[in-house]
Amino acid sequence: LVRFGDAASVVKTLTAYRRIWGSKVALHWVDPKKCELVEPPDEEFDAVPWQDALDASILECFEFWLGPDNLPNDPFLRRQVRSRPDRYVPVRVFLRFNRMHGLSQDCGEIMRILRASQVLSVEGEGEEGLVRGVEDHSFRPGETADMVARQQEGLAKLAA
């Protein structure tokens, strides 16, 4: 059991480090007041409202991944965005990202969080949920609409 002073530290630490001395760490978010401890703490635990910090971290990740600083330089996500004419990417694609392993694997919860974004558009629910940037940031410098259309056509043929 680890005690943190603020929610942002909790989320950043527990989602960044998943190994201690080479052993994989299983993360469990718990209310310390509901745990049976072998040795009671010297002072009372104050619950930290970590859920808001976790939600903010998930939202920040998605907005970055589908935003102008990442998407033009991320060939994997660009292919995902361009594989559908409406540019939506299934949320389950993001569950494979290392960062998401520590944040959340619950598509329903992720969709709830993403609906709060001003720069993302979401459709569907749970495992069938889709997300895209409101603006299309998948164009690389020097790319034309014709080049992108040809790539989308090629991806459609591969998917068929």
Short mmCIF file of C-alpha atoms in Angstrom, two decimals:
data_model
loop_
_atom_site.label_atom_id
_atom_site.label_comp_id
_atom_site.label_asym_id
_atom_site.label_seq_id
_atom_site.Cartn_x
_atom_site.Cartn_y
_atom_site.Cartn_z
CA LEU A 1 0.00 0.00 0.00
CA VAL A 2 1.47 3.33 -1.08
CA ARG A 3 0.27 6.69 0.15
CA PHE A 4 0.30 9.75 -2.11
CA GLY A 5 -0.38 13.37 -1.28
CA ASP A 6 -2.19 14.37 -4.45
CA ALA A 7 -4.19 12.67 -7.18
CA ALA A 8 -1.95 13.68 -10.08
CA SER A 9 1.07 12.01 -8.41
CA VAL A 10 -0.96 8.84 -7.89
CA VAL A 11 -1.99 8.57 -11.52
CA LYS A 12 1.40 9.49 -12.99
CA THR A 13 3.33 7.12 -10.74
CA LEU A 14 1.05 4.11 -10.94
CA THR A 15 0.55 4.33 -14.68
CA ALA A 16 4.22 4.96 -15.50
CA TYR A 17 5.87 2.20 -13.46
CA ARG A 18 4.51 -1.30 -13.90
CA ARG A 19 7.66 -3.18 -12.86
CA ILE A 20 9.57 -3.23 -9.60
CA TRP A 21 12.86 -5.12 -9.48
CA GLY A 22 11.95 -6.86 -12.73
CA SER A 23 8.61 -8.13 -11.44
CA LYS A 24 5.35 -7.06 -13.03
CA VAL A 25 3.14 -5.00 -10.72
CA ALA A 26 -0.63 -5.46 -10.69
CA LEU A 27 -2.43 -2.16 -10.12
CA HIS A 28 -5.54 -2.00 -7.99
CA TRP A 29 -7.22 1.30 -7.19
CA VAL A 30 -8.65 1.02 -3.69
CA ASP A 31 -10.08 3.13 -0.93
CA PRO A 32 -7.65 2.63 1.99
CA LYS A 33 -10.50 2.91 4.49
CA LYS A 34 -12.05 -0.23 3.00
CA CYS A 35 -8.86 -2.33 3.20
CA GLU A 36 -8.04 -4.71 6.01
CA LEU A 37 -4.42 -3.90 6.85
CA VAL A 38 -2.15 -6.23 8.80
CA GLU A 39 -0.79 -3.27 10.70
CA PRO A 40 -2.97 -0.16 11.04
CA PRO A 41 -1.30 3.11 9.95
CA ASP A 42 -0.10 5.61 12.56
CA GLU A 43 -2.39 8.27 11.15
CA GLU A 44 -5.70 8.18 9.28
CA PHE A 45 -5.63 7.98 5.48
CA ASP A 46 -7.34 10.76 3.63
CA ALA A 47 -8.85 9.50 0.39
CA VAL A 48 -7.46 11.31 -2.63
CA PRO A 49 -9.97 11.99 -5.43
CA TRP A 50 -7.89 10.10 -7.99
CA GLN A 51 -10.73 9.36 -10.43
CA ASP A 52 -10.77 12.93 -11.78
CA ALA A 53 -6.98 12.84 -12.25
CA LEU A 54 -7.22 9.46 -14.00
CA ASP A 55 -9.98 10.76 -16.29
CA ALA A 56 -7.89 13.84 -17.12
CA SER A 57 -4.86 11.67 -17.89
CA ILE A 58 -6.86 9.42 -20.25
CA LEU A 59 -8.38 12.43 -22.00
CA GLU A 60 -4.97 14.09 -22.32
CA CYS A 61 -3.54 10.93 -23.94
CA PHE A 62 -6.30 10.64 -26.54
CA GLU A 63 -6.19 14.35 -27.36
CA PHE A 64 -2.43 14.08 -27.83
CA TRP A 65 -2.56 10.88 -29.92
CA LEU A 66 -5.17 12.33 -32.30
CA GLY A 67 -3.80 15.88 -32.18
CA PRO A 68 -1.46 17.95 -34.36
CA ASP A 69 1.71 17.18 -32.37
CA ASN A 70 1.45 13.39 -32.76
CA LEU A 71 -0.84 12.24 -35.54
CA PRO A 72 1.13 13.60 -38.54
CA ASN A 73 4.21 11.71 -37.28
CA ASP A 74 2.53 8.48 -36.18
CA PRO A 75 2.25 6.09 -39.16
CA PHE A 76 0.26 3.47 -37.21
CA LEU A 77 -2.45 5.91 -36.08
CA ARG A 78 -2.51 7.68 -39.46
CA ARG A 79 -3.29 4.33 -41.11
CA GLN A 80 -6.04 3.73 -38.54
CA VAL A 81 -7.54 7.18 -39.15
CA ARG A 82 -7.37 6.77 -42.92
CA SER A 83 -8.75 3.24 -43.00
CA ARG A 84 -12.30 4.61 -42.68
CA PRO A 85 -13.81 7.43 -44.73
CA ASP A 86 -15.27 9.01 -41.57
CA ARG A 87 -11.79 8.95 -39.87
CA TYR A 88 -13.12 7.18 -36.73
CA VAL A 89 -10.76 4.78 -34.95
CA PRO A 90 -12.14 1.99 -32.73
CA VAL A 91 -11.33 2.72 -29.07
CA ARG A 92 -10.21 -0.91 -28.65
CA VAL A 93 -7.22 -0.07 -30.92
CA PHE A 94 -5.90 2.23 -28.19
CA LEU A 95 -6.20 -0.49 -25.55
CA ARG A 96 -3.09 -2.11 -27.06
CA PHE A 97 -1.00 0.99 -26.27
CA ASN A 98 1.34 0.48 -23.31
CA ARG A 99 0.14 3.70 -21.72
CA MET A 100 -3.46 2.44 -21.68
CA HIS A 101 -2.48 -0.80 -19.91
CA GLY A 102 -1.99 1.21 -16.72
CA LEU A 103 -4.77 3.73 -17.24
CA SER A 104 -7.85 1.70 -18.19
CA GLN A 105 -9.01 -1.24 -20.25
CA ASP A 106 -12.71 -0.43 -19.80
CA CYS A 107 -14.05 0.81 -23.15
CA GLY A 108 -17.30 2.02 -21.59
CA GLU A 109 -15.45 4.14 -19.05
CA ILE A 110 -13.05 5.46 -21.70
CA MET A 111 -15.97 6.48 -23.93
CA ARG A 112 -17.57 8.31 -20.98
CA ILE A 113 -14.34 10.23 -20.45
CA LEU A 114 -13.81 11.05 -24.14
CA ARG A 115 -17.31 12.54 -24.47
CA ALA A 116 -16.11 15.46 -22.32
CA SER A 117 -13.55 16.54 -24.94
CA GLN A 118 -13.97 19.61 -27.10
CA VAL A 119 -11.41 18.38 -29.66
CA LEU A 120 -12.56 14.75 -30.01
CA SER A 121 -15.70 13.31 -31.52
CA VAL A 122 -17.03 9.98 -30.27
CA GLU A 123 -19.65 7.54 -31.52
CA GLY A 124 -21.02 4.31 -30.13
CA GLU A 125 -20.63 2.65 -26.77
CA GLY A 126 -18.25 0.26 -25.06
CA GLU A 127 -16.28 -2.17 -27.23
CA GLU A 128 -17.92 -0.74 -30.36
CA GLY A 129 -16.96 2.85 -29.45
CA LEU A 130 -15.20 5.02 -32.02
CA VAL A 131 -13.17 8.20 -31.62
CA ARG A 132 -11.67 10.79 -33.96
CA GLY A 133 -10.28 14.27 -33.78
CA VAL A 134 -12.78 17.01 -34.62
CA GLU A 135 -10.07 18.35 -36.94
CA ASP A 136 -8.16 16.02 -39.26
CA HIS A 137 -4.50 16.22 -38.21
CA SER A 138 -3.43 13.20 -40.25
CA PHE A 139 -1.97 15.25 -43.12
CA ARG A 140 1.82 15.36 -43.16
CA PRO A 141 3.61 18.45 -44.47
CA GLY A 142 3.62 18.32 -48.27
CA GLU A 143 0.84 15.72 -48.50
CA THR A 144 -1.99 16.49 -50.87
CA ALA A 145 -5.62 15.43 -50.65
CA ASP A 146 -5.01 13.23 -53.73
CA MET A 147 -2.15 11.40 -51.98
CA VAL A 148 -4.33 10.79 -48.94
CA ALA A 149 -7.23 9.59 -51.11
CA ARG A 150 -4.93 7.08 -52.83
CA GLN A 151 -3.74 5.80 -49.46
CA GLN A 152 -7.33 5.47 -48.24
CA GLU A 153 -8.20 3.55 -51.41
CA GLY A 154 -5.25 1.20 -50.84
CA LEU A 155 -6.21 0.62 -47.21
CA ALA A 156 -9.81 -0.11 -48.26
CA LYS A 157 -8.55 -2.74 -50.73
CA LEU A 158 -6.38 -4.35 -48.04
CA ALA A 159 -9.33 -4.51 -45.64
CA ALA A 160 -11.61 -6.13 -48.24
#
